[in-house]
CSV table of N, CA and C in Angstrom, one decimal:
chain,number,residue,atom,x,y,z
A,28,MET,N,12.7,2.6,8.0
A,28,MET,CA,11.4,2.6,7.3
A,28,MET,C,10.4,3.3,8.3
A,29,ASP,N,10.4,3.2,9.7
A,29,ASP,CA,9.6,3.9,10.4
A,29,ASP,C,9.8,5.4,10.4
A,30,GLU,N,11.0,5.8,10.3
A,30,GLU,CA,11.3,7.2,10.2
A,30,GLU,C,10.6,7.9,9.0
A,31,VAL,N,10.7,7.1,7.8
A,31,VAL,CA,10.1,7.5,6.5
A,31,VAL,C,8.7,7.6,6.6
A,32,ALA,N,8.0,6.6,7.2
A,32,ALA,CA,6.6,6.5,7.4
A,32,ALA,C,6.1,7.7,8.3
A,33,MET,N,6.8,7.9,9.3
A,33,MET,CA,6.4,9.1,10.2
A,33,MET,C,6.6,10.2,9.5
A,34,ALA,N,7.6,10.4,8.7
A,34,ALA,CA,7.8,11.8,8.0
A,34,ALA,C,6.7,12.1,7.0
A,35,ILE,N,6.2,11.1,6.3
A,35,ILE,CA,5.2,11.3,5.3
A,35,ILE,C,3.8,11.4,5.8
A,36,THR,N,3.6,11.2,7.0
A,36,THR,CA,2.2,11.1,7.6
A,36,THR,C,1.7,12.5,7.9
A,37,ASP,N,2.6,13.5,8.1
A,37,ASP,CA,2.2,14.9,8.3
A,37,ASP,C,1.6,15.5,7.0
A,38,PRO,N,0.5,16.1,7.0
A,38,PRO,CA,0.0,16.7,5.7
A,38,PRO,C,0.8,17.7,5.0
A,39,ILE,N,1.5,18.5,5.8
A,39,ILE,CA,2.4,19.6,5.3
A,39,ILE,C,3.6,18.8,4.6
A,40,ARG,N,4.1,17.9,5.3
A,40,ARG,CA,5.4,17.2,4.6
A,40,ARG,C,5.0,16.5,3.4
A,41,SER,N,3.8,15.9,3.4
A,41,SER,CA,3.3,15.2,2.2
A,41,SER,C,3.1,16.2,1.1
A,42,ASP,N,2.7,17.3,1.4
A,42,ASP,CA,2.5,18.3,0.3
A,42,ASP,C,3.8,18.8,-0.2
A,43,ILE,N,4.7,19.0,0.7
A,43,ILE,CA,6.0,19.4,0.3
A,43,ILE,C,6.7,18.3,-0.7
A,44,LEU,N,6.5,17.1,-0.3
A,44,LEU,CA,7.0,15.9,-1.2
A,44,LEU,C,6.3,16.0,-2.6
A,45,ARG,N,5.0,16.3,-2.6
A,45,ARG,CA,4.3,16.4,-3.9
A,45,ARG,C,4.8,17.6,-4.7
A,46,MET,N,5.2,18.8,-4.0
A,46,MET,CA,5.6,19.9,-4.5
A,46,MET,C,7.0,19.5,-5.3
A,47,LEU,N,7.8,18.8,-4.6
A,47,LEU,CA,9.1,18.6,-5.1
A,47,LEU,C,9.2,17.3,-6.1
A,48,ARG,N,8.0,16.6,-6.2
A,48,ARG,CA,8.0,15.6,-7.3
A,48,ARG,C,8.2,16.1,-8.7
A,49,ASP,N,7.7,17.3,-8.9
A,49,ASP,CA,7.9,17.9,-10.3
A,49,ASP,C,9.1,18.7,-10.5
A,50,ARG,N,9.7,19.3,-9.6
A,50,ARG,CA,11.0,20.1,-9.8
A,50,ARG,C,11.4,20.4,-8.4
A,51,ARG,N,12.8,20.7,-8.4
A,51,ARG,CA,13.5,21.2,-7.1
A,51,ARG,C,12.9,22.7,-6.8
A,52,SER,N,13.0,23.0,-5.5
A,52,SER,CA,12.4,24.3,-5.1
A,52,SER,C,13.4,24.9,-4.0
A,53,THR,N,13.3,26.2,-4.0
A,53,THR,CA,14.2,26.9,-2.9
A,53,THR,C,13.2,26.7,-1.7
A,54,ALA,N,13.9,26.9,-0.5
A,54,ALA,CA,13.2,26.9,1.0
A,54,ALA,C,12.1,28.0,0.8
A,55,GLY,N,12.5,29.1,0.2
A,55,GLY,CA,11.5,30.3,0.2
A,55,GLY,C,10.3,29.9,-0.7
A,56,GLU,N,10.5,29.2,-1.8
A,56,GLU,CA,9.4,28.8,-2.5
A,56,GLU,C,8.6,27.8,-1.8
A,57,ILE,N,9.1,27.0,-1.2
A,57,ILE,CA,8.3,26.0,-0.4
A,57,ILE,C,7.6,26.6,0.7
A,58,ALA,N,8.2,27.5,1.5
A,58,ALA,CA,7.7,28.3,2.5
A,58,ALA,C,6.4,29.2,2.1
A,59,GLY,N,6.7,29.7,0.9
A,59,GLY,CA,5.6,30.5,0.3
A,59,GLY,C,4.2,29.8,0.0
A,60,ALA,N,4.4,28.5,-0.2
A,60,ALA,CA,3.3,27.8,-0.6
A,60,ALA,C,2.3,27.2,0.5
A,61,PHE,N,2.8,27.7,1.8
A,61,PHE,CA,2.0,27.2,3.0
A,61,PHE,C,1.7,28.4,3.9
A,62,SER,N,0.6,28.2,4.7
A,62,SER,CA,0.2,29.3,5.5
A,62,SER,C,0.8,29.2,6.9
A,63,VAL,N,1.9,28.4,7.0
A,63,VAL,CA,2.4,28.3,8.3
A,63,VAL,C,3.8,29.2,8.3
A,64,SER,N,4.4,29.4,9.4
A,64,SER,CA,5.6,30.1,9.3
A,64,SER,C,6.7,29.5,8.7
A,65,ARG,N,7.7,30.4,8.3
A,65,ARG,CA,9.0,29.8,7.6
A,65,ARG,C,9.7,28.9,8.6
A,66,PRO,N,9.9,29.2,10.0
A,66,PRO,CA,10.6,28.2,10.8
A,66,PRO,C,9.8,27.0,10.9
A,67,ALA,N,8.4,27.0,10.8
A,67,ALA,CA,7.7,25.6,10.8
A,67,ALA,C,8.0,24.8,9.6
A,68,VAL,N,8.0,25.5,8.4
A,68,VAL,CA,8.4,24.8,7.2
A,68,VAL,C,9.8,24.2,7.2
A,69,SER,N,10.8,25.1,7.8
A,69,SER,CA,12.2,24.7,8.0
A,69,SER,C,12.1,23.5,8.9
A,70,ARG,N,11.4,23.3,9.9
A,70,ARG,CA,11.3,22.1,10.7
A,70,ARG,C,11.0,21.0,9.9
A,71,HIS,N,9.9,21.2,9.1
A,71,HIS,CA,9.3,20.1,8.4
A,71,HIS,C,10.4,19.6,7.3
A,72,LEU,N,11.2,20.5,6.6
A,72,LEU,CA,12.2,20.2,5.7
A,72,LEU,C,13.3,19.5,6.4
A,73,ARG,N,13.6,19.8,7.6
A,73,ARG,CA,14.6,19.0,8.5
A,73,ARG,C,14.2,17.6,8.6
A,74,VAL,N,12.9,17.4,9.0
A,74,VAL,CA,12.5,16.0,9.3
A,74,VAL,C,12.5,15.2,8.0
A,75,LEU,N,12.1,15.8,6.8
A,75,LEU,CA,12.1,15.1,5.5
A,75,LEU,C,13.7,14.8,5.2
A,76,ARG,N,14.5,15.8,5.4
A,76,ARG,CA,16.0,15.7,5.1
A,76,ARG,C,16.5,14.6,6.0
A,77,GLU,N,16.1,14.4,7.3
A,77,GLU,CA,16.7,13.5,8.1
A,77,GLU,C,16.3,12.1,7.9
A,78,ALA,N,15.0,12.0,7.3
A,78,ALA,CA,14.4,10.7,6.8
A,78,ALA,C,15.1,10.3,5.5
A,79,GLY,N,15.7,11.1,4.9
A,79,GLY,CA,16.3,10.9,3.6
A,79,GLY,C,15.5,11.1,2.4
A,80,LEU,N,14.3,11.8,2.7
A,80,LEU,CA,13.3,11.9,1.7
A,80,LEU,C,13.6,13.0,0.7
A,81,VAL,N,14.4,14.0,1.3
A,81,VAL,CA,14.8,15.1,0.4
A,81,VAL,C,16.3,15.4,0.6
A,82,ARG,N,16.9,16.0,-0.4
A,82,ARG,CA,18.4,16.4,-0.2
A,82,ARG,C,18.3,18.0,-0.6
A,83,ASP,N,19.2,18.7,0.1
A,83,ASP,CA,19.3,20.1,-0.1
A,83,ASP,C,20.7,20.4,-0.6
A,84,GLU,N,20.7,21.6,-1.3
A,84,GLU,CA,22.1,22.0,-1.9
A,84,GLU,C,22.0,23.6,-1.9
A,85,ALA,N,23.1,24.1,-1.3
A,85,ALA,CA,23.2,25.5,-1.1
A,85,ALA,C,23.9,26.1,-2.5
A,86,ILE,N,23.2,26.9,-3.1
A,86,ILE,CA,23.7,27.7,-4.4
A,86,ILE,C,23.5,29.0,-4.2
A,87,GLY,N,24.7,29.7,-4.0
A,87,GLY,CA,24.8,31.1,-3.6
A,87,GLY,C,24.1,31.3,-2.2
A,88,ARG,N,23.0,32.3,-2.2
A,88,ARG,CA,22.4,32.5,-0.9
A,88,ARG,C,21.1,31.6,-0.8
A,89,GLU,N,20.9,30.9,-1.8
A,89,GLU,CA,19.6,30.1,-1.8
A,89,GLU,C,19.8,28.6,-1.5
A,90,ARG,N,18.9,27.9,-0.8
A,90,ARG,CA,19.0,26.6,-0.5
A,90,ARG,C,17.9,25.8,-1.3
A,91,TYR,N,18.4,24.8,-2.2
A,91,TYR,CA,17.4,24.2,-2.9
A,91,TYR,C,17.2,22.8,-2.4
A,92,TYR,N,16.0,22.3,-2.6
A,92,TYR,CA,15.5,21.0,-2.0
A,92,TYR,C,15.0,20.2,-3.3
A,93,GLU,N,15.3,18.9,-3.1
A,93,GLU,CA,15.0,17.9,-4.2
A,93,GLU,C,14.5,16.7,-3.7
A,94,LEU,N,13.5,16.0,-4.3
A,94,LEU,CA,13.0,14.8,-3.7
A,94,LEU,C,14.1,13.7,-3.9
A,95,GLU,N,14.1,12.8,-3.0
A,95,GLU,CA,15.0,11.6,-3.1
A,95,GLU,C,14.0,10.4,-2.9
A,96,LEU,N,14.0,9.5,-4.1
A,96,LEU,CA,13.1,8.5,-4.0
A,96,LEU,C,13.5,7.2,-3.5
A,97,GLY,N,14.7,7.0,-3.1
A,97,GLY,CA,15.3,5.9,-2.4
A,97,GLY,C,14.4,5.4,-1.3
A,98,PRO,N,14.3,6.2,-0.3
A,98,PRO,CA,13.6,5.7,0.9
A,98,PRO,C,12.1,5.3,0.7
A,99,LEU,N,11.5,5.9,-0.2
A,99,LEU,CA,10.1,5.7,-0.7
A,99,LEU,C,10.0,4.2,-1.2
A,100,ALA,N,11.2,3.9,-1.9
A,100,ALA,CA,11.1,2.4,-2.4
A,100,ALA,C,11.0,1.4,-1.4
A,101,VAL,N,11.7,1.7,-0.2
A,101,VAL,CA,11.5,0.7,0.9
A,101,VAL,C,10.0,0.6,1.3
A,102,LEU,N,9.3,1.6,1.4
A,102,LEU,CA,7.9,1.6,1.7
A,102,LEU,C,7.1,1.0,0.6
A,103,GLU,N,7.5,1.3,-0.6
A,103,GLU,CA,6.8,0.7,-1.7
A,103,GLU,C,6.9,-0.9,-1.8
A,104,THR,N,8.1,-1.3,-1.5
A,104,THR,CA,8.4,-2.7,-1.4
A,104,THR,C,7.5,-3.4,-0.2
A,105,PHE,N,7.5,-2.7,0.9
A,105,PHE,CA,6.7,-3.2,2.1
A,105,PHE,C,5.3,-3.3,1.7
A,106,PHE,N,4.7,-2.3,1.0
A,106,PHE,CA,3.3,-2.4,0.7
A,106,PHE,C,3.0,-3.3,-0.5
A,107,GLN,N,3.9,-3.6,-1.3
A,107,GLN,CA,3.7,-4.6,-2.4
A,107,GLN,C,3.8,-6.0,-1.7
A,108,GLU,N,4.5,-6.2,-0.8
A,108,GLU,CA,4.5,-7.5,-0.1
A,108,GLU,C,3.2,-7.6,0.6
A,109,LEU,N,2.7,-6.6,1.2
A,109,LEU,CA,1.4,-6.7,1.9
A,109,LEU,C,0.3,-7.1,1.0
A,110,ARG,N,0.4,-6.4,-0.2
A,110,ARG,CA,-0.6,-6.6,-1.2
A,110,ARG,C,-0.5,-8.0,-1.9
A,111,ALA,N,0.6,-8.4,-2.0
A,111,ALA,CA,0.9,-9.9,-2.6
A,111,ALA,C,0.3,-10.9,-1.6
A,112,ARG,N,0.6,-10.6,-0.3
A,112,ARG,CA,0.1,-11.7,0.7
A,112,ARG,C,-1.3,-11.7,0.8
A,113,ALA,N,-2.0,-10.5,0.7
A,113,ALA,CA,-3.4,-10.4,0.7
A,113,ALA,C,-4.0,-11.0,-0.5
A,114,THR,N,-3.4,-10.9,-1.7
A,114,THR,CA,-3.9,-11.4,-3.0
A,114,THR,C,-3.8,-13.0,-2.8
A,115,TRP,N,-2.7,-13.5,-2.4
A,115,TRP,CA,-2.6,-14.9,-2.1
A,115,TRP,C,-3.7,-15.4,-1.1
A,116,GLU,N,-3.9,-14.7,-0.2
A,116,GLU,CA,-4.9,-15.1,0.9
A,116,GLU,C,-6.3,-15.2,0.3
A,117,ARG,N,-6.6,-14.3,-0.6
A,117,ARG,CA,-7.9,-14.3,-1.2
A,117,ARG,C,-8.0,-15.4,-2.2
A,118,ARG,N,-6.9,-15.7,-2.9
A,118,ARG,CA,-6.8,-16.8,-3.8
A,118,ARG,C,-7.2,-18.1,-3.0
A,119,PHE,N,-6.4,-18.3,-1.9
A,119,PHE,CA,-6.6,-19.5,-1.3
A,119,PHE,C,-8.0,-19.7,-0.6
A,120,MET,N,-8.5,-18.5,-0.2
A,120,MET,CA,-10.0,-18.6,0.3
A,120,MET,C,-10.9,-19.0,-0.8
A,121,ALA,N,-10.6,-18.4,-2.0
A,121,ALA,CA,-11.6,-18.7,-3.1
A,121,ALA,C,-11.4,-20.1,-3.6
A,122,LEU,N,-10.1,-20.7,-3.5
A,122,LEU,CA,-10.0,-22.1,-3.8
A,122,LEU,C,-10.7,-23.0,-2.7
A,123,GLU,N,-10.6,-22.7,-1.5
A,123,GLU,CA,-11.2,-23.4,-0.5
A,123,GLU,C,-12.7,-23.3,-0.6
A,124,THR,N,-13.3,-22.1,-1.0
A,124,THR,CA,-14.7,-22.1,-1.2
A,124,THR,C,-15.1,-23.1,-2.4
A,125,GLU,N,-14.3,-23.1,-3.4
A,125,GLU,CA,-14.6,-23.9,-4.6
A,125,GLU,C,-14.5,-25.3,-4.2
A,126,VAL,N,-13.4,-25.8,-3.5
A,126,VAL,CA,-13.3,-27.0,-3.1
A,126,VAL,C,-14.6,-27.6,-2.2
A,127,TYR,N,-15.0,-26.6,-1.4
A,127,TYR,CA,-16.1,-27.0,-0.5
A,127,TYR,C,-17.4,-27.1,-1.5
A,128,ARG,N,-17.6,-26.3,-2.3
A,128,ARG,CA,-18.7,-26.4,-3.2
A,128,ARG,C,-18.7,-27.6,-4.0
A,129,GLU,N,-17.6,-28.0,-4.6
A,129,GLU,CA,-17.5,-29.2,-5.4
A,129,GLU,C,-17.6,-30.4,-4.5
A,130,THR,N,-17.1,-30.4,-3.4
A,130,THR,CA,-17.3,-31.5,-2.5
A,130,THR,C,-18.9,-31.8,-2.1
A,131,LYS,N,-19.5,-30.6,-1.8
A,131,LYS,CA,-20.9,-30.5,-1.5
A,131,LYS,C,-21.7,-31.2,-2.7
A,132,LYS,N,-21.3,-30.6,-3.9
A,132,LYS,CA,-22.0,-31.1,-5.1
A,132,LYS,C,-21.8,-32.6,-5.3
A,133,ARG,N,-20.7,-33.1,-5.1
A,133,ARG,CA,-20.4,-34.5,-5.4
A,133,ARG,C,-21.2,-35.3,-4.3
A,134,ARG,N,-21.2,-34.9,-3.0
A,134,ARG,CA,-22.0,-35.7,-2.0
A,134,ARG,C,-23.4,-35.6,-2.4
A,135,THR,N,-24.0,-34.5,-2.7
A,135,THR,CA,-25.4,-34.4,-3.1
A,135,THR,C,-25.7,-35.4,-4.2
A,136,ALA,N,-24.9,-35.4,-5.3
A,136,ALA,CA,-25.0,-36.3,-6.4
A,136,ALA,C,-24.9,-37.9,-6.0
A,137,ALA,N,-24.0,-38.0,-5.2
A,137,ALA,CA,-23.8,-39.5,-4.6
A,137,ALA,C,-25.1,-39.8,-3.8
A,138,ALA,N,-25.6,-38.9,-3.1
A,138,ALA,CA,-26.7,-39.2,-2.2
A,138,ALA,C,-27.9,-39.4,-3.0
A,139,ALA,N,-28.1,-38.8,-4.2
A,139,ALA,CA,-29.2,-38.8,-5.0
A,139,ALA,C,-29.1,-40.1,-5.8
A,140,THR,N,-27.8,-40.6,-6.2
A,140,THR,CA,-27.8,-41.8,-6.9
A,140,THR,C,-28.0,-43.0,-6.0
A,141,THR,N,-27.7,-43.0,-4.7
A,141,THR,CA,-28.0,-43.9,-3.7
A,141,THR,C,-29.5,-44.1,-3.5
A,142,THR,N,-30.2,-42.8,-3.3
A,142,THR,CA,-31.6,-42.9,-3.2
A,142,THR,C,-32.3,-43.4,-4.4
A,143,THR,N,-31.9,-43.1,-5.6
A,143,THR,CA,-32.5,-43.7,-6.8
A,143,THR,C,-32.3,-45.1,-6.9
A,144,ARG,N,-31.1,-45.6,-6.7
A,144,ARG,CA,-30.8,-47.1,-6.6
A,144,ARG,C,-31.6,-47.8,-5.7
A,145,ASP,N,-31.8,-47.2,-4.4
A,145,ASP,CA,-32.7,-47.9,-3.5
A,145,ASP,C,-34.0,-48.0,-3.7
A,146,THR,N,-34.5,-46.9,-4.4
A,146,THR,CA,-35.9,-46.8,-4.8
A,146,THR,C,-36.1,-47.9,-5.9
A,147,LYS,N,-35.3,-48.0,-6.9
A,147,LYS,CA,-35.4,-49.0,-8.0
A,147,LYS,C,-35.4,-50.4,-7.5
A,148,GLN,N,-34.6,-50.7,-6.4
A,148,GLN,CA,-34.4,-52.1,-5.7
A,148,GLN,C,-35.8,-52.3,-5.1
A,149,LYS,N,-36.3,-51.4,-4.5
A,149,LYS,CA,-37.6,-51.7,-3.8
A,149,LYS,C,-38.8,-51.8,-4.7
A,150,GLU,N,-38.8,-51.2,-5.9
A,150,GLU,CA,-39.8,-51.4,-6.9
A,150,GLU,C,-39.7,-52.8,-7.6
A,151,THR,N,-38.5,-53.3,-7.7
A,151,THR,CA,-38.4,-54.6,-8.3
A,151,THR,C,-38.6,-55.7,-7.3
A,152,ALA,N,-38.6,-55.4,-6.1
A,152,ALA,CA,-38.7,-56.5,-5.1
A,152,ALA,C,-40.1,-56.8,-4.8
């Protein structure tokens, strides 16, 4: 998971993944979309390939790259778990707040009842 996370943090690699989201592309097409050198794009593609985020296939003289979604599913699961935990934590905090409010309301009502009862007893005495 760390290798995948590190691979997608680079802006150029993220853009390459977005580019491959819609269709497979040749190394030349990918390199042509960026203002960095072809060897630099080649290094980015190697990092993505080693992380399992893209696969390549040689057809004739061209090398085609295609997005692999499997490794992204691992990150997606990780983030879903984080969101779920955070959601439950917020729910428990809201429940705790509601319990506190209800307890305070009941104590206030009980104190008011006691005060009213004491006042009535004094008036009759």
